[in-house]
Coordinates of C-alpha atoms in Angstrom, one line a residue:
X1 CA -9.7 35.3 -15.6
X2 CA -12.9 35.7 -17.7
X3 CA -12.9 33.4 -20.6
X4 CA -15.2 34.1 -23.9
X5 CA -16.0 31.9 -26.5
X6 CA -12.8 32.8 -28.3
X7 CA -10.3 32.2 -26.1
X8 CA -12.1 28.6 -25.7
X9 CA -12.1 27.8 -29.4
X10 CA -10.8 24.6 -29.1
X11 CA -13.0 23.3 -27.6
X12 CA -16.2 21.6 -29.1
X13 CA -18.8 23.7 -31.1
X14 CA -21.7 22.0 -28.8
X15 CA -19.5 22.7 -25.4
X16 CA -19.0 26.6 -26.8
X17 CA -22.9 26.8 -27.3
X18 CA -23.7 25.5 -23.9
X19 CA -21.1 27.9 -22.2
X20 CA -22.3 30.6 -23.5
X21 CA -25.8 30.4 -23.3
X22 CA -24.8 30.4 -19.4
X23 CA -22.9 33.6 -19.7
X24 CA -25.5 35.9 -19.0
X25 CA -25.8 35.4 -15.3
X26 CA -22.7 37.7 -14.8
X27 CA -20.9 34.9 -13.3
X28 CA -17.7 34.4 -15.2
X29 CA -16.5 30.9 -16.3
X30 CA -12.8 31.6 -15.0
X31 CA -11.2 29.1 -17.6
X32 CA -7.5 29.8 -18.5
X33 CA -7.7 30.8 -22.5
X34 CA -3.9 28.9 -22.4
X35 CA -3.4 25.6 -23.2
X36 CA -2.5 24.3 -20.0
X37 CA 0.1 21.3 -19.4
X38 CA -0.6 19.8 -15.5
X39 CA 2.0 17.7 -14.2
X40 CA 3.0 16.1 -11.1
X41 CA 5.8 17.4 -9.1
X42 CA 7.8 14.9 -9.4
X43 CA 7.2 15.0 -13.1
X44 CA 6.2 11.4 -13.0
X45 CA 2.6 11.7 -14.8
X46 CA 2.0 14.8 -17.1
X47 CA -1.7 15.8 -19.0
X48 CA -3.6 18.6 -21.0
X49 CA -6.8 19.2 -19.8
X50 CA -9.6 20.2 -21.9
X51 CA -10.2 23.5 -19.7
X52 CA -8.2 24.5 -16.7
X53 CA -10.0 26.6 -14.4
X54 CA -9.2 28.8 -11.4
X55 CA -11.9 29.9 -9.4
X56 CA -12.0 32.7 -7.0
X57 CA -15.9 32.6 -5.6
X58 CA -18.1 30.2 -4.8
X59 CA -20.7 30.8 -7.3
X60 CA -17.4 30.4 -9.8
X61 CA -17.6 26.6 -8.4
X62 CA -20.9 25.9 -9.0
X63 CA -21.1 27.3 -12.1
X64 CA -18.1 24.7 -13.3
X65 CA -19.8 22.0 -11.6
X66 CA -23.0 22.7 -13.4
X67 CA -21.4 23.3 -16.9
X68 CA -19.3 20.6 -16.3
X69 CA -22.9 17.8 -15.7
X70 CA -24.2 19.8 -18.7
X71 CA -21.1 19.4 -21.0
X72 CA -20.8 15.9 -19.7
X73 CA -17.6 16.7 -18.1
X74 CA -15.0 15.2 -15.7
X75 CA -13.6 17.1 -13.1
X76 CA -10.2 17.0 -11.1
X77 CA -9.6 19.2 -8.1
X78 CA -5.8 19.5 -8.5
X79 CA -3.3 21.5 -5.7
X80 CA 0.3 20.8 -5.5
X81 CA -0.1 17.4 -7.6
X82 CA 2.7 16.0 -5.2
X83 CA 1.3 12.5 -5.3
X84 CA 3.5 10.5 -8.0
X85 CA 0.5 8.6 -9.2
X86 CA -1.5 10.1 -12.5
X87 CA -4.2 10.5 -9.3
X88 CA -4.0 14.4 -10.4
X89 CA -3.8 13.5 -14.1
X90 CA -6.9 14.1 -16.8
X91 CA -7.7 15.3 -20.6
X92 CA -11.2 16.7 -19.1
X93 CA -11.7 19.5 -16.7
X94 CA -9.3 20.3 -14.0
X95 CA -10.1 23.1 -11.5
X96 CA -7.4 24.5 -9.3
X97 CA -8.4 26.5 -6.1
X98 CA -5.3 28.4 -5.6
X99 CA -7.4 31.7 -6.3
X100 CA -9.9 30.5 -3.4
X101 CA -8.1 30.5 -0.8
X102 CA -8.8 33.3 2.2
X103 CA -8.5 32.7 6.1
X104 CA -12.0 33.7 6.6
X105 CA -12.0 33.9 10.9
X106 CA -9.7 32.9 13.3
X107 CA -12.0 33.0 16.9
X108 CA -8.5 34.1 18.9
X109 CA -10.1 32.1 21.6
X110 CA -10.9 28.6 20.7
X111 CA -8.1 28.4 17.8
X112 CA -11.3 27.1 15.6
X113 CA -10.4 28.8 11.6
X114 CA -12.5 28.7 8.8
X115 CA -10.7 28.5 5.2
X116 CA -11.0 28.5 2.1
X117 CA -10.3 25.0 0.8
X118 CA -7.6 26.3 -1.8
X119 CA -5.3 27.6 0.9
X120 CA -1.8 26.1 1.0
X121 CA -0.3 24.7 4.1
X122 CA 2.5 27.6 4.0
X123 CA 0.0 30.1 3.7
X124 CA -2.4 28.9 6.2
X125 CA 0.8 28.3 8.6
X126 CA 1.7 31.9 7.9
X127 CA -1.9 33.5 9.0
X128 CA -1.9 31.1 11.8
X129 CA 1.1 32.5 13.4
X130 CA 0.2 36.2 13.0
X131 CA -2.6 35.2 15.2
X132 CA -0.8 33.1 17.5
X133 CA -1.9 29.9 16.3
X134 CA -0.2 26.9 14.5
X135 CA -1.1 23.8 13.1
X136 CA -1.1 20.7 15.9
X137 CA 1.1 18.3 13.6
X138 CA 2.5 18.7 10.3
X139 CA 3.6 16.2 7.2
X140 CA 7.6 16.6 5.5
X141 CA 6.2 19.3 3.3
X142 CA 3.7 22.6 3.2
X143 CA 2.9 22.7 -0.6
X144 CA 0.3 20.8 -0.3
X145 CA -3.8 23.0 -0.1
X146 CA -5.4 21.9 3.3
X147 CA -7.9 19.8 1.1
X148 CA -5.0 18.0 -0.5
X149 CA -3.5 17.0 2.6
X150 CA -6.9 16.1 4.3
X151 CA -8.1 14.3 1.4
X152 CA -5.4 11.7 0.7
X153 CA -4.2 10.8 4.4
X154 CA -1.6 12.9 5.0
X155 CA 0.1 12.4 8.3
X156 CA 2.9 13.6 10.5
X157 CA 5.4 11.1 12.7
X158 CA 3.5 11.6 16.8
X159 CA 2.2 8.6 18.8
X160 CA 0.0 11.8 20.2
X161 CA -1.2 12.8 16.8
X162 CA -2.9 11.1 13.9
X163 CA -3.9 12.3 10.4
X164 CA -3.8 15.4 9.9
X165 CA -8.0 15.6 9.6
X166 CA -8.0 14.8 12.9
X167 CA -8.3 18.7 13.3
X168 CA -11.2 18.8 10.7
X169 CA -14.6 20.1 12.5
X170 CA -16.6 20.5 9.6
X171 CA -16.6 21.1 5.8
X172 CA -18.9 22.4 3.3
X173 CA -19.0 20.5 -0.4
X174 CA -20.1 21.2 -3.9
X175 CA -21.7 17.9 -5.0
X176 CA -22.3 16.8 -8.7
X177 CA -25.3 18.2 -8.4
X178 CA -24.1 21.9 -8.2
X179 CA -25.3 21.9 -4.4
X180 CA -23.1 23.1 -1.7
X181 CA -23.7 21.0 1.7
X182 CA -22.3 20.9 5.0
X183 CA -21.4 17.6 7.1
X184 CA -19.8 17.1 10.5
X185 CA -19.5 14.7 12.8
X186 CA -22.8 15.3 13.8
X187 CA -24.4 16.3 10.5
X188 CA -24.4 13.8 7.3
X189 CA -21.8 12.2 9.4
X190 CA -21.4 9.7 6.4
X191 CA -20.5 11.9 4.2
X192 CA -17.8 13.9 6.5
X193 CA -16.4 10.4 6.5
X194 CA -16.1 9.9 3.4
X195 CA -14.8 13.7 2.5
X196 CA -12.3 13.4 5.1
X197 CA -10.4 11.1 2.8
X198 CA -12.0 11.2 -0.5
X199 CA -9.3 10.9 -3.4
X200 CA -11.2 13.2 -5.5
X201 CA -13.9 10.6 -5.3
X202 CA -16.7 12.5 -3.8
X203 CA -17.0 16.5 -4.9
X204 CA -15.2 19.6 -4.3
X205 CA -14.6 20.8 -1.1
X206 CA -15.1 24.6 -0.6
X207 CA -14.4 25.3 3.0
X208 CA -12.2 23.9 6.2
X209 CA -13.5 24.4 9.6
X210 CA -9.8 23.3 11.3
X211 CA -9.3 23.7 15.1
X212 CA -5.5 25.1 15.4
X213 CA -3.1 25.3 18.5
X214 CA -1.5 27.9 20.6
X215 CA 1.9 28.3 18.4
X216 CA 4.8 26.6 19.4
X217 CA 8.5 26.1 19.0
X218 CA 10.2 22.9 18.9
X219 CA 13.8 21.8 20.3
X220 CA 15.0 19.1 18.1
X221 CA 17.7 17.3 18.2
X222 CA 18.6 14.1 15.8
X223 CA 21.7 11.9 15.8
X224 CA 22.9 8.6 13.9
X225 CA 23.4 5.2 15.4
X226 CA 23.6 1.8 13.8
X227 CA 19.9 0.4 13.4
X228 CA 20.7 -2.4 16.3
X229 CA 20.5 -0.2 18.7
X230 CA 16.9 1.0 17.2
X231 CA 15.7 -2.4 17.3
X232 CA 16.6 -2.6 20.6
X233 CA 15.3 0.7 21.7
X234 CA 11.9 0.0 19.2
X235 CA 9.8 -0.5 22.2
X236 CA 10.9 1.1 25.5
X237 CA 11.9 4.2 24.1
X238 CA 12.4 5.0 20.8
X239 CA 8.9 6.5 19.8
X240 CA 7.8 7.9 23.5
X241 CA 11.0 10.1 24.4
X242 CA 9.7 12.8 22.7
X243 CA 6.1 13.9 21.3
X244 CA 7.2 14.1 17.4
X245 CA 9.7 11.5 16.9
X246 CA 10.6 10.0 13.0
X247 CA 13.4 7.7 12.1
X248 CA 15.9 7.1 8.7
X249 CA 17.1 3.7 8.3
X250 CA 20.0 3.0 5.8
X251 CA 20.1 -0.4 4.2
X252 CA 23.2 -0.6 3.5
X253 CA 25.5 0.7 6.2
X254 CA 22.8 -0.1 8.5
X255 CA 22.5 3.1 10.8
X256 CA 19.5 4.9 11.5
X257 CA 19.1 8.8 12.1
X258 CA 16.4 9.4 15.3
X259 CA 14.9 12.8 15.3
X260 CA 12.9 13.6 18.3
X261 CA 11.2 17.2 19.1
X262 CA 9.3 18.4 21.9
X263 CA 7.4 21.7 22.4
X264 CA 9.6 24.4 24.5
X265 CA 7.4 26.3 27.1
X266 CA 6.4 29.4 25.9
X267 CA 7.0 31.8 29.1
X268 CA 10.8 30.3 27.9
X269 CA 11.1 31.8 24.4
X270 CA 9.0 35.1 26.2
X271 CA 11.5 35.7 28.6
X272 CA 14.3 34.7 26.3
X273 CA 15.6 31.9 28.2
X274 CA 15.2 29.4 25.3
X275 CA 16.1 31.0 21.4
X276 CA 14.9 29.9 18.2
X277 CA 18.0 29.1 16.1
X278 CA 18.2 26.9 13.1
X279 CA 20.9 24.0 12.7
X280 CA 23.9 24.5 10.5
X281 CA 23.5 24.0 6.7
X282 CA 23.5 20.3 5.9
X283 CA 25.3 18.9 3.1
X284 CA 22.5 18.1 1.0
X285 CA 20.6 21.9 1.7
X286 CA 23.8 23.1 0.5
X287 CA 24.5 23.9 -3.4
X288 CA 27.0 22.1 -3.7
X289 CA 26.0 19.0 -1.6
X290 CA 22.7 19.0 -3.9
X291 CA 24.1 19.1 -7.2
X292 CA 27.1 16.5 -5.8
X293 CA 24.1 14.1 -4.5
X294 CA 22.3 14.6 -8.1
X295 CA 25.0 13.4 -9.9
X296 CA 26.0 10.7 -8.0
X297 CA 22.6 9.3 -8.6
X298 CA 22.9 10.2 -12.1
X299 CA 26.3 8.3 -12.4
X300 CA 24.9 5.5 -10.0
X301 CA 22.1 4.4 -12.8
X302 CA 24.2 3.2 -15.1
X303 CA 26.7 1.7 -12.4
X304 CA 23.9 0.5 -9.9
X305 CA 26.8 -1.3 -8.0
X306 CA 28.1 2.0 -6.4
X307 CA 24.9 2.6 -4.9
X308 CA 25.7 1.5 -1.2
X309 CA 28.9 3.6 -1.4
X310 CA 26.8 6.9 -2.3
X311 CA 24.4 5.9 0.2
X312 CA 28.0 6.2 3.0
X313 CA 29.2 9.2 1.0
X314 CA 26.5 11.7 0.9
X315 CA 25.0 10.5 4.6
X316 CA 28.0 10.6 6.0
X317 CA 28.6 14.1 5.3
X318 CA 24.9 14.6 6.0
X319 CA 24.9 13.2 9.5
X320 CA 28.5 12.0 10.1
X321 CA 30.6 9.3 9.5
X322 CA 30.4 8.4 13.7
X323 CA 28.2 7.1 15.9
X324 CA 26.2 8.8 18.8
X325 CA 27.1 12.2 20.4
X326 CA 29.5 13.4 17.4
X327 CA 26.5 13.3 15.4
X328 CA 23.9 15.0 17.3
X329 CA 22.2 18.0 15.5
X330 CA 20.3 20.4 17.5
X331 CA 17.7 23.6 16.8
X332 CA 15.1 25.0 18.0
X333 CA 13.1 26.0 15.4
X334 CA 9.1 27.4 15.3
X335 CA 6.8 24.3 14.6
X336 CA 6.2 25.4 10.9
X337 CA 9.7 25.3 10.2
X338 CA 10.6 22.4 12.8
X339 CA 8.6 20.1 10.7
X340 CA 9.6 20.6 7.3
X341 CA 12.2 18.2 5.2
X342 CA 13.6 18.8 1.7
X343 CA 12.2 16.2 -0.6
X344 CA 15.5 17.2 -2.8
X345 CA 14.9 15.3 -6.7
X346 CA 11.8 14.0 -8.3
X347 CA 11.1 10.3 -7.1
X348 CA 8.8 7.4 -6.6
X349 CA 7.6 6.6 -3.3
X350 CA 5.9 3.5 -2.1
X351 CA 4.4 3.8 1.4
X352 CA 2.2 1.5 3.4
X353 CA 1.0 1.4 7.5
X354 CA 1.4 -1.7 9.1
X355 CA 1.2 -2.3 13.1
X356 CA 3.8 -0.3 14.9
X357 CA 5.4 -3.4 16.6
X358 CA 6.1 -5.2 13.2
X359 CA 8.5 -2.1 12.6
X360 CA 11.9 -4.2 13.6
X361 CA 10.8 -7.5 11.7
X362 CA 9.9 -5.2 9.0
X363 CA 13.3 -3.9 8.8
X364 CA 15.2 -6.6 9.5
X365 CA 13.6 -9.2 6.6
X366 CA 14.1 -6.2 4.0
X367 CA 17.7 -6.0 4.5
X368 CA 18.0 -9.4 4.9
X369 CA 16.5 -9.6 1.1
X370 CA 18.6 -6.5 0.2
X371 CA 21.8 -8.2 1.5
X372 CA 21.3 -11.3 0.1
X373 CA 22.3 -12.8 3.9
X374 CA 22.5 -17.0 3.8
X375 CA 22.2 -18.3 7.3
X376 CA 24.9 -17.8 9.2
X377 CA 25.7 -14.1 8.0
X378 CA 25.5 -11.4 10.5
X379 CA 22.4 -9.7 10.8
X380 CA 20.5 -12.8 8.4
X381 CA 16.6 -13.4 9.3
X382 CA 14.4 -15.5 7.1
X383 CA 13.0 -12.8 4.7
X384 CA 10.4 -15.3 2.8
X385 CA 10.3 -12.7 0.2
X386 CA 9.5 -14.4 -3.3
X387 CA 11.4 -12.9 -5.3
X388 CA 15.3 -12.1 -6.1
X389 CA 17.4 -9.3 -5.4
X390 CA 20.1 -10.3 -7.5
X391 CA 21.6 -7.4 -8.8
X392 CA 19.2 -4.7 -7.4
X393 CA 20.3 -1.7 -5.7
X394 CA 17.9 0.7 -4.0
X395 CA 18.2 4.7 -3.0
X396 CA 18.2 6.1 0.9
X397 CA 16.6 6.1 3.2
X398 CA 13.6 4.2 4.0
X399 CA 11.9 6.9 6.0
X400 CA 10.2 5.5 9.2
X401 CA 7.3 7.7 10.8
X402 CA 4.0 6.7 13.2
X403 CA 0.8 7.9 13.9
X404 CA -1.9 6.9 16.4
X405 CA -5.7 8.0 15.0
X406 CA -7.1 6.4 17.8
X407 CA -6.1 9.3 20.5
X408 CA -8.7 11.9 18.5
X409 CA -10.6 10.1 15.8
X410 CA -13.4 6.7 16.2
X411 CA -15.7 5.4 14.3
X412 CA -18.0 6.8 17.4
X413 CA -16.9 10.1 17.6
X414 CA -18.0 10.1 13.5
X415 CA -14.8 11.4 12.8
X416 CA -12.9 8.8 11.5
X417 CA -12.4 8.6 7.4
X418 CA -13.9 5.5 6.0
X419 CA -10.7 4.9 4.3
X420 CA -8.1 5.7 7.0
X421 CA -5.1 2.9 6.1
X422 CA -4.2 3.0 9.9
X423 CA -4.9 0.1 12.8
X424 CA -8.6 0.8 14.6
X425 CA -7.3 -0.2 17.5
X426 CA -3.5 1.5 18.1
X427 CA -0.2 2.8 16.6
X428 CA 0.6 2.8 13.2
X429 CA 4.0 2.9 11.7
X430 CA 4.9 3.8 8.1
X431 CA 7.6 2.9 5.9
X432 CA 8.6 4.9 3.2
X433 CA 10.6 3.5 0.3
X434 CA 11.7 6.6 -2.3
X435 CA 13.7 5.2 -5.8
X436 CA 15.0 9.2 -7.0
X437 CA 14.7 9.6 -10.5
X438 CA 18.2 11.9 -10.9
X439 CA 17.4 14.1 -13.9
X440 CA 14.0 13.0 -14.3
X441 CA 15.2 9.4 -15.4
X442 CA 14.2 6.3 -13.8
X443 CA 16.4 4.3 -12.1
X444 CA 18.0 1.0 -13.9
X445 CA 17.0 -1.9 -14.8
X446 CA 13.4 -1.8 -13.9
X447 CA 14.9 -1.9 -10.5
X448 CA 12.0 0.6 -8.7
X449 CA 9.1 -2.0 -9.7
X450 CA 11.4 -5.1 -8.7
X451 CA 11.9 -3.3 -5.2
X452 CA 8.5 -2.5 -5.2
X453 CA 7.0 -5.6 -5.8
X454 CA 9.3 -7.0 -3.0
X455 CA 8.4 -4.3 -0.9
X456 CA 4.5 -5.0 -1.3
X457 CA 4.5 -7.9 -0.6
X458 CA 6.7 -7.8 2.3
X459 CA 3.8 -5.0 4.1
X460 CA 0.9 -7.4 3.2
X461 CA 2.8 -10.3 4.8
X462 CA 2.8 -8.1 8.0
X463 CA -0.6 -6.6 7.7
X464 CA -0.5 -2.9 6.1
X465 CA -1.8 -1.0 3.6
X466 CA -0.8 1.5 1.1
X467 CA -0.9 5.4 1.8
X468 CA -3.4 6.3 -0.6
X469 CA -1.2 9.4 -2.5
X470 CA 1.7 7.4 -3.4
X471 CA 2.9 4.6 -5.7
X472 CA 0.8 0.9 -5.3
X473 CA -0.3 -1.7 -7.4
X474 CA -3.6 -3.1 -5.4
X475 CA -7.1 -4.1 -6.8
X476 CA -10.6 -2.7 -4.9
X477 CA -11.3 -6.2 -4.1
X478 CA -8.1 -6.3 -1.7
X479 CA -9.6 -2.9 0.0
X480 CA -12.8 -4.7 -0.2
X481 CA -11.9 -7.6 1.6
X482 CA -12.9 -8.3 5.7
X483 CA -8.6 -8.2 6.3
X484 CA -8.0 -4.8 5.1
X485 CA -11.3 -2.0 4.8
X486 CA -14.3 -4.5 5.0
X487 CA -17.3 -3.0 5.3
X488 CA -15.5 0.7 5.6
X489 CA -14.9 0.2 1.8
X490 CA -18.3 -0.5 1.1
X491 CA -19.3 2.5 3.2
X492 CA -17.3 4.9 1.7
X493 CA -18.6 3.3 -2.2
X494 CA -22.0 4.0 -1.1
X495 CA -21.8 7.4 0.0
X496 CA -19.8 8.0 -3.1
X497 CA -22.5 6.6 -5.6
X498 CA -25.1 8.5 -4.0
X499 CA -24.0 12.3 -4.3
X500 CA -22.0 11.4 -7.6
X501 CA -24.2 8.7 -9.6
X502 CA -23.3 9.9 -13.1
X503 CA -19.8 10.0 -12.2
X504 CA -18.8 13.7 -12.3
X505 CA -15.7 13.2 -10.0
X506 CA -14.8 9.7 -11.6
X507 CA -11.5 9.2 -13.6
X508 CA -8.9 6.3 -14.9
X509 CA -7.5 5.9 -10.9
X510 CA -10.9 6.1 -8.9
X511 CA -12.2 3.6 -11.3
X512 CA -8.7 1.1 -11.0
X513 CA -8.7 1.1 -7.6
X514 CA -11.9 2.2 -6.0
X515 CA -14.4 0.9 -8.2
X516 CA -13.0 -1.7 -10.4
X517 CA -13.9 -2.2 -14.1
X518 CA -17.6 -3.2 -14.7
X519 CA -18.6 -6.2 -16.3
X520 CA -19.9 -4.6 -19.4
X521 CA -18.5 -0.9 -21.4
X522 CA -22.3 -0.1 -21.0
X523 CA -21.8 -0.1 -17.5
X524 CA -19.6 3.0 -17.0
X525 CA -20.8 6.1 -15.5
X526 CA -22.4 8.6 -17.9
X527 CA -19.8 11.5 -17.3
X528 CA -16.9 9.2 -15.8
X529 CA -13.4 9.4 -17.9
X530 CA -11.9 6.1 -19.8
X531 CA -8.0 5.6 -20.4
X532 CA -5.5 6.6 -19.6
X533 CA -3.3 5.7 -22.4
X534 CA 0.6 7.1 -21.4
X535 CA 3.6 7.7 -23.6
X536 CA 6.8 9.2 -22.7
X537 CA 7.0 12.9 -22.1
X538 CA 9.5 14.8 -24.0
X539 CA 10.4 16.7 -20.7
X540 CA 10.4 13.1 -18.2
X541 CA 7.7 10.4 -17.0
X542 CA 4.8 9.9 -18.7
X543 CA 2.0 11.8 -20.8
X544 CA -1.2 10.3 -19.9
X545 CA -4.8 11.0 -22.1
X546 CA -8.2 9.8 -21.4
X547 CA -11.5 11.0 -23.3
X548 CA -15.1 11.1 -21.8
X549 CA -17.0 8.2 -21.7
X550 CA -19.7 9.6 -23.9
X551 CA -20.0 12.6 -25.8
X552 CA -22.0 15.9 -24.9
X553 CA -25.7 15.3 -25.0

């Protein structure tokens, strides 16, 4: 994809000039001569970018970057977009890597690969197992590029796993400046830090050395109980029976689905003693159980008050109407399969860390403010929640996961991200809360930003923070402060502000909740972008625009 100065007519006479006059190096710029529409995947946020560009080669990249400085430029790195925040979202420059994106080695000893950073999570998955090699932990989905899932926190549900950088050895960067660097835990350590969570803050990332696994099947198994006997469980058992274990906890009827997997010896699946099999078609992987679901959804928006009695339909043909054995689901399934969930419709979704040991008060206080409970109810607990849930009815389930960074990343090892939301010193666990938007529509009466807001400030009260890729409303002087990031924060600003002073890799979000505004317009970065201003799309969510903060030189 070669563009000429024709195909990029609509773009500024002065931009055109400066592209071309670079076009004699034999290095194409690999803009998309389209007008190209980005938008999230849950069609939340939507933009047009100014250029959209899809490099295959490195010197591709650092040609953009330097145009980009020269035209006084933006640019987003963009994958699957499968954060619902406008985090993906900009009228400048977006670059997608999907064309860079090769398993350059495999050492069939070690495990250690070395990718392109553009490489999706299916695809690596795939080349990993033609080798023999998987991926030590996985999140609910494998859209996401490596670099996507590194750089916003991504995480599976082990007490013997954390983040999934955890597996990161090194990476190579383009800064602002057009350079490409290396860092490591042992090299510009505080810029590995920084990269290893980054939110598009810091440059693009242009390879992955990842240290895999042998591969591996898992036998799974899940089953439904009501959430009392989780609570009980919460602590002796619950999250160490197995080595990948994540919960669903209903609000209404109160049950909770445990899945647990562990890996099955290989000389087993060699020999043929243990078989991979998959488990029977759920109700909601079927046709008809999806498009049933949808609707209900659909119907429940404008009569919010059958919520809890879609919540017992559709899960109790999903996992049973029972208790205990009848419910169990078993498979045994390789780990790249194992892992994987169907996010079904397009949806918000608010997730935050907090310590794992709050996870029963946490539970218990939000469906005591769901319920409405008055002392004396069953199941009541004094929520302290501010605000009212009169009339509010919330979607299924709260997913329910942990993690444990401590077990392979520190602060001394050097391989910790500066802005890693999990505890420093053990276990975190993380609550989900997903509002669907059935038919791209938002739910009723404003009723995801009143359970939000509850929500919020339920995990501050019990010490979390927000997952970085999904929906929040917090200011950089809460990350800022001595009870959440401290002096991580500042860290990470500082490494930020030196290999990106003019801005380059700035937009609308890093500036809300990284930076914060500056005291005076003058104070902007020089190539930072300004807005976003957001209307409704014609096709669901929101059309955002920004515009450079000042023009080319």
């Amino acid at each position: 994809m070669a563009s000429t100065t024709e195909d990029l007519s609509h773009l500024p006479l002065e931009i055109r000039s400066i592209i071309t006059s670079e076009s004699s190096d034999g290095t194409p710029f690999p803009a998309s001569p389209i007008p190209h529409t980005h938008r999230t995947w849950a069609r939340t946020f939507s933009s047009h970018p100014e250029v959209y560009l899809q490099p295959s080669t490195l010197p591709q990249i650092t040609k953009i970057t330097n145009l980009a400085r020269r035209c006084r430029r933006r640019l987003v790195v963009v994958g699957s977009g499968h954060s619902p925040s406008n985090l993906t979202c900009t009228s400048s420059w977006m670059v997608n890597l999907d064309k860079y994106s090769r398993v350059l080695s495999i050492d069939p000893t070690t495990g250690l690969c070395v990718l392109q950073s553009g490489i999706r999570l299916w695809q690596l998955s795939e080349a990993l197992n033609k080798e023999g090699f998987a991926l030590p932990s996985m999140g609910s989905i494998n859209e996401q590029s490596i670099v996507g899932a590194i750089t916003t926190g991504t995480h599976g549900s082990s007490l013997k796993h954390g983040l999934i950088s955890e597996g990161v050895e090194s990476l190579k960067i383009v800064l602002a400046n057009g350079e490409e660097v290396s860092c490591s835990p042992t090299e510009r350590q505080d810029l590995f830090r920084a990269a290893l969570l980054s939110l598009g803050a810091i440059g693009i990332v242009t390879e992955v050395t990842f240290r895999a696994v042998k591969a591996f099947s898992l036998a799974w198994e899940q089953q439904i109980d009501p959430d009392s006997k989780l609570f009980a469980e919460w602590e002796s058992k619950v999250w160490k029976q197995s080595e990948f274990v994540r919960v669903w906890w209903f609000p209404y009827m109160r049950r909770a689905v445990v899945w647990k997997a562990d890996k099955v010896d290989g000389n087993d699946l060699d020999t043929g003693i243990v078989k991979n099999y998959d488990p029977p078609t759920s109700f909601q992987d079927g046709k008809f159980g999806y498009f049933v679901y949808h609707n209900l959804l659909a119907l429940a928006r404008w009569f919010p008050r059958i919520t809890p009695w879609v919540e017992w339909f559709v899960f109790g043909l999903q996992y049973g109407f029972g208790n205990g054995e009848a419910t169990v689901t078993r498979a045994v399934q390789p780990s790249y399969k194992a892992f994987l969930l169907n996010c079904l419709y397009s949806q918000f979704v608010n997730e935050w860390a907090i310590p794992l040991e709050k996870g029963p008060e946490a539970l218990q206080r939000l469906a005591a403010w769901l319920h409405r409970l008055q002392p004396g109810d069953e199941g009541y607990v004094e929520h302290k929640i501010p605000f009212s849930a009169e009339g509010l009815w919330v979607h299924s389930p709260v997913e329910v996961r942990v993690s444990d960074t401590t077990v392979k990343t520190s602060a001394e090892r050097g391989n910790r991200p500066w802005l890693d939301i999990t505890p420093d010193d053990g276990p975190a666990l993380y609550l989900n809360a997903t509002m669907y938007r059935p038919y791209l529509r938002d739910p009723s009466y404003n009723a995801t930003e009143r359970y939000y807001e509850a929500f919020e400030w339920l995990m501050r009260d019990l010490g979390g923070k927000p997952h970085w890729a999904k929906t929040f409303a917090v200011t950089p002087e809460d990350f800022a402060s001595k009870q959440w990031y401290g002096e991580n924060f500042h860290q990470f600003r500082k490494v930020r502000d030196e290999v990106d002073p003019l801005g380059m890799f700035v937009g609308p979000w890093q500036r809300k909740f990284l930076l914060g505004e500056p005291a005076e317009e003058e104070d902007r970065l020089a190539l930072e972008e300004v807005g976003f201003e957001q209307k409704p799309a014609k096709d669901g969510g929101f059309l955002v625009t920004g515009h450079q903060n000042a023009p080319v030189a």
